Coordinates of C-alpha atoms and ligand atoms in Angstrom, one line a residue:
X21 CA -139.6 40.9 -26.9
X22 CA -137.9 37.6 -27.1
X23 CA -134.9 36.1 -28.7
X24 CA -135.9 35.7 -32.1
X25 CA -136.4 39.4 -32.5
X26 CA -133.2 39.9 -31.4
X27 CA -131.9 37.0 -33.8
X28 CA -133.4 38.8 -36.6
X29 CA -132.0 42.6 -35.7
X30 CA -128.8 40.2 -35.8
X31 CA -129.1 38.5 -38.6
X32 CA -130.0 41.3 -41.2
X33 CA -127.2 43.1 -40.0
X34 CA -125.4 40.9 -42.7
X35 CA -127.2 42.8 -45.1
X36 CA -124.8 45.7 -44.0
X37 CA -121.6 44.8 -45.6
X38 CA -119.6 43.7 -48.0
X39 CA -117.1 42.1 -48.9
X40 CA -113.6 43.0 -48.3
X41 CA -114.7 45.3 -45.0
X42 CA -113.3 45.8 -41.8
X43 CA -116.0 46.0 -39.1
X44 CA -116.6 46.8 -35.5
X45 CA -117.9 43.8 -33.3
X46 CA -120.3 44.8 -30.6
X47 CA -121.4 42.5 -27.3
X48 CA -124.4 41.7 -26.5
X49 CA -126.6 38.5 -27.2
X50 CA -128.2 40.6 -30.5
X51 CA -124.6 40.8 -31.6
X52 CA -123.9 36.8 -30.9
X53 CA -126.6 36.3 -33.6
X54 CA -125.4 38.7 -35.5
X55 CA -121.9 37.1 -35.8
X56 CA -123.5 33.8 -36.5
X57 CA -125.1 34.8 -39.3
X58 CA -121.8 36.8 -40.0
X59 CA -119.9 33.5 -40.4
X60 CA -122.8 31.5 -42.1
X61 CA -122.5 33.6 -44.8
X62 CA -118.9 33.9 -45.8
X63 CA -118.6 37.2 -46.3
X64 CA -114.8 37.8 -46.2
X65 CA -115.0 40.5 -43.7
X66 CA -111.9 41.3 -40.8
X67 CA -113.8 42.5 -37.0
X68 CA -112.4 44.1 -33.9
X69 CA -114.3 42.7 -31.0
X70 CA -115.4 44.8 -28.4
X71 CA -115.0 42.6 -25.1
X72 CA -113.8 39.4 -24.7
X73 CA -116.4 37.9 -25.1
X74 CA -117.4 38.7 -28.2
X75 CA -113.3 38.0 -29.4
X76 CA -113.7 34.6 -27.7
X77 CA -117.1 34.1 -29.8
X78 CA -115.5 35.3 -33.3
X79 CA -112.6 33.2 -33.1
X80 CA -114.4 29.9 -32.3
X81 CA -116.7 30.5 -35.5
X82 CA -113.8 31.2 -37.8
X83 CA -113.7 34.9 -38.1
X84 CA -110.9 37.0 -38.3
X85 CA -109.6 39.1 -35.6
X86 CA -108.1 42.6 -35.4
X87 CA -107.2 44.5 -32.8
X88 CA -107.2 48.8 -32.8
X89 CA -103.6 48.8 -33.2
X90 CA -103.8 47.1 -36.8
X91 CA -106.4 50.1 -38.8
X92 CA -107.1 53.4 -39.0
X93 CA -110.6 53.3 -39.8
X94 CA -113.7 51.3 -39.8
X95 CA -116.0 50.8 -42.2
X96 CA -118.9 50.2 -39.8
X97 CA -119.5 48.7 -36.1
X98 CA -122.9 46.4 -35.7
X99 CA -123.3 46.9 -31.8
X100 CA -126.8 46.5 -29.8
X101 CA -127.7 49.1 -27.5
X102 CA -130.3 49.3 -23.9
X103 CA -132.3 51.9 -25.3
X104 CA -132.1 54.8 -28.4
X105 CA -134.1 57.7 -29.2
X106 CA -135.4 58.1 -33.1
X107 CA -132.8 60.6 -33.4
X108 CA -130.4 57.1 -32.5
X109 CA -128.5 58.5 -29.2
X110 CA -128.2 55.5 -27.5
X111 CA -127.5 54.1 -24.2
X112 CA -125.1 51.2 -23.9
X113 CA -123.4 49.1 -21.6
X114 CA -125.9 46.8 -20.7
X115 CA -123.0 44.0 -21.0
X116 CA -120.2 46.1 -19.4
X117 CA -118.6 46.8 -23.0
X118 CA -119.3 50.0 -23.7
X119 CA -115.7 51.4 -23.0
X120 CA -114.3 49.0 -25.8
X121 CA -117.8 50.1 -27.5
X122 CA -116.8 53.9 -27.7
X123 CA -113.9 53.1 -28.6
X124 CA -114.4 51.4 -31.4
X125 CA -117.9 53.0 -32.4
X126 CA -115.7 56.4 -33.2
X127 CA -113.1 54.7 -35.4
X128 CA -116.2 53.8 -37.4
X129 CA -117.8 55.4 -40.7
X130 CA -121.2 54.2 -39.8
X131 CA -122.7 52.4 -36.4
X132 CA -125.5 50.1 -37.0
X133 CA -127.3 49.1 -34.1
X134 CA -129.1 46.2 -33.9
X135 CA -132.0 46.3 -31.7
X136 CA -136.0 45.7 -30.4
X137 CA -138.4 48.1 -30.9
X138 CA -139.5 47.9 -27.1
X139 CA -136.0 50.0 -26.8
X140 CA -136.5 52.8 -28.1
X141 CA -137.5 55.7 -26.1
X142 CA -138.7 59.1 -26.3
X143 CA -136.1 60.0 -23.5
X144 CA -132.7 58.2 -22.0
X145 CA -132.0 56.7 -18.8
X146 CA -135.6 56.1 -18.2
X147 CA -136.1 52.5 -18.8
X148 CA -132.2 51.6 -17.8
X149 CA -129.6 53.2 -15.7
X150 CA -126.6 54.9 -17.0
X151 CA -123.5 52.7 -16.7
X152 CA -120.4 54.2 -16.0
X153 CA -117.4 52.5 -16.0
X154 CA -114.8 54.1 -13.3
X155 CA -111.1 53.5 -12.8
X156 CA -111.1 51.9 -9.3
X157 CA -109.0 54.6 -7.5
X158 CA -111.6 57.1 -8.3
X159 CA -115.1 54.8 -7.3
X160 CA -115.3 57.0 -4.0
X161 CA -115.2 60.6 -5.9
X162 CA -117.0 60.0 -9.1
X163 CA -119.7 58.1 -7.4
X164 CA -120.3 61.3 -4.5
X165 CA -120.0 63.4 -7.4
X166 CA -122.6 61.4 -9.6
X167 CA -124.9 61.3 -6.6
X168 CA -124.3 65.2 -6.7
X169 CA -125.7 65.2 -10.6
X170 CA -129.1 63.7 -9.1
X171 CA -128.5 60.3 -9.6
X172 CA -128.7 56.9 -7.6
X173 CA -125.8 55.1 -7.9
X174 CA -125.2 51.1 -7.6
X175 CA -122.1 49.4 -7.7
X176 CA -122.0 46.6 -10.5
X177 CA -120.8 43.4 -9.3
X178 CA -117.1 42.2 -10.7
X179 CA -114.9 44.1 -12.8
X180 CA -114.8 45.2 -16.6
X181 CA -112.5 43.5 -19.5
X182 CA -110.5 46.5 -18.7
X183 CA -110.6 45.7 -14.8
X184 CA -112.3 48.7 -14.3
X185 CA -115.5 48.8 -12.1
X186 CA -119.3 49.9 -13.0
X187 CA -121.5 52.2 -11.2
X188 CA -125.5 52.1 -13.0
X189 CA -126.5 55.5 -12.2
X190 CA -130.2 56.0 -12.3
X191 CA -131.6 59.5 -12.7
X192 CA -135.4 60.0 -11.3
X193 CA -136.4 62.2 -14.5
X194 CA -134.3 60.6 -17.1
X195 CA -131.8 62.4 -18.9
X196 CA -133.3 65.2 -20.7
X197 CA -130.1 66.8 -22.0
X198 CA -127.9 63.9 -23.5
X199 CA -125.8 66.3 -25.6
X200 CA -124.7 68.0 -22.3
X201 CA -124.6 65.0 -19.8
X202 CA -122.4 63.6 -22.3
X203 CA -119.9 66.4 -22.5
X204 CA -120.2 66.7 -18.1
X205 CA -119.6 63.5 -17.9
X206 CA -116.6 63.4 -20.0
X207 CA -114.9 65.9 -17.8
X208 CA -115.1 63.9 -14.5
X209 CA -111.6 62.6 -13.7
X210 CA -112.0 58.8 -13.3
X211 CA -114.9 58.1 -15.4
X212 CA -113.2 55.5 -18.1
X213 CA -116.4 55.9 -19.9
X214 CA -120.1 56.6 -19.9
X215 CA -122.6 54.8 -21.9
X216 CA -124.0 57.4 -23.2
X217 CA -123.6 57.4 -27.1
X218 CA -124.3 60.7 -28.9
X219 CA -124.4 61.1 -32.6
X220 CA -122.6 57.9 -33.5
X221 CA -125.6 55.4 -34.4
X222 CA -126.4 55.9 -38.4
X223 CA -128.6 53.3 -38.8
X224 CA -131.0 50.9 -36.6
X225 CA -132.5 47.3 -37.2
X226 CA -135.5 46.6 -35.1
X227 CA -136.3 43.1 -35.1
X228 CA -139.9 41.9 -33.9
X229 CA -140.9 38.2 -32.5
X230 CA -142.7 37.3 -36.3
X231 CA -138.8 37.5 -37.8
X232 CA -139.2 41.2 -39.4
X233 CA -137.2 43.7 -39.4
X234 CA -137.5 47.5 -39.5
X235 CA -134.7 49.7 -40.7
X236 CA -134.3 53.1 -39.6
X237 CA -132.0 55.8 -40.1
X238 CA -131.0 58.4 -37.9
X239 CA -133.6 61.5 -37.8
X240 CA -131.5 64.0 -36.6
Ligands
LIG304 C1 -122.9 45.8 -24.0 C2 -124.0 46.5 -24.7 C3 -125.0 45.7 -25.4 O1 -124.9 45.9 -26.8 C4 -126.4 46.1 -24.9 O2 -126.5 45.8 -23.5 C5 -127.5 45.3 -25.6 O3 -127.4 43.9 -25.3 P1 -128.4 42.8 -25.8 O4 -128.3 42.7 -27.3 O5 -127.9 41.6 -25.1 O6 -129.8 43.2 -25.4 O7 -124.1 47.7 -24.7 O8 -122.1 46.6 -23.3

């Protein structure tokens, strides 16, 4: 699917929020339309970017900035994703955000992704590889220990916002437990963060090429 789908997912996200909120900003080029639209409409709404990116993008179209430090809650984050199930478990990182992602997707009272249809999936990590973002003192032992789990492991060129590194790990059968890959994951010293996002997405927009826009809620 092209770019107007995605410019659609984005755009109806608007029809999220209201004002006075304080809202999660995702990365991705779904998200870019998304704060577009965002600005367009003058909503008075305050955002917490995601990656740099994204701040860089917010701030040149005249939307206000917060960082973690300044809430204790969010009343929702828009953020894309690489692929989700109907039940919404998502996998994210396509863009390298997804440590700022988690982050701020769990300070958050609702997620909305914003998304194509040709992403969802009846099973992750079968149409795109894992990432996982690694702190680099540990690439050696969390990659050997990843290749361990069953998966093939590439090294992402460049570094993360957080100058952490990426390995995309690619399991030959998918992931067929998320729940528990999630919670193995989490234990390995050095993984920063895995984009594997369980239980957080509440509510999707799938945008198609004609400019429409199915909304789906998490079937869980
Ligand atoms: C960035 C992400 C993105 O949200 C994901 O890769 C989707 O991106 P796009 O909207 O460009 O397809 O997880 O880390």
């Amino acid at each position: 699917m092209g770019d107007d789908a995605k410019r659609a997912a984005g755009r109806a996200a608007v029809g999220e929020l209201r004002d006075g909120m304080t809202i999660g900003l995702g990365t991705g080029s779904t998200v870019a339309h998304f704060l577009e639209a965002l600005a367009e409409s003058g909503l008075q709404v305050r955002g917490i970017p995601t990656s740099d990116a994204t701040d860089a993008h917010a701030r040149t179209l005249g939307l206000q900035v917060l960082s973690p430090d300044d809430v204790d809650r969010l009343d929702l984050t828009v953020d894309g994703a690489d692929e989700l199930t109907p039940g919404l478990s998502l996998t994210k990182g396509g863009g390298g955000a997804l440590l700022r992602e988690k982050v701020v997707a769990t300070m958050s009272d609702h997620l909305v992704v914003v998304a194509t249809p040709d992403k969802v999936v009846d099973q992750l990590g079968r149409t795109f590889p894992l990432p996982v973002e690694v702190i680099p003192f540990a690439r050696g032992p969390v990659a050997r220990t990843l290749v361990g789990r069953g998966y093939d492991v590439v090294e992402r060129d460049g570094r993360t916002d957080n100058g952490n590194l990426i390995l995309d790990a690619t399991h030959p059968d998918g992931i067929s437990d998320p729940v528990a890959e999630s919670a193995a994951l989490d234990r390995i010293p050095g993984i920063a963060e895995h984009g594997l996002f369980i239980d957080l997405a509440t509510v999707a927009l799938l945008g198609d090429d004609d400019g429409g826009v199915e909304r789906r809620t998490a079937v869980r």
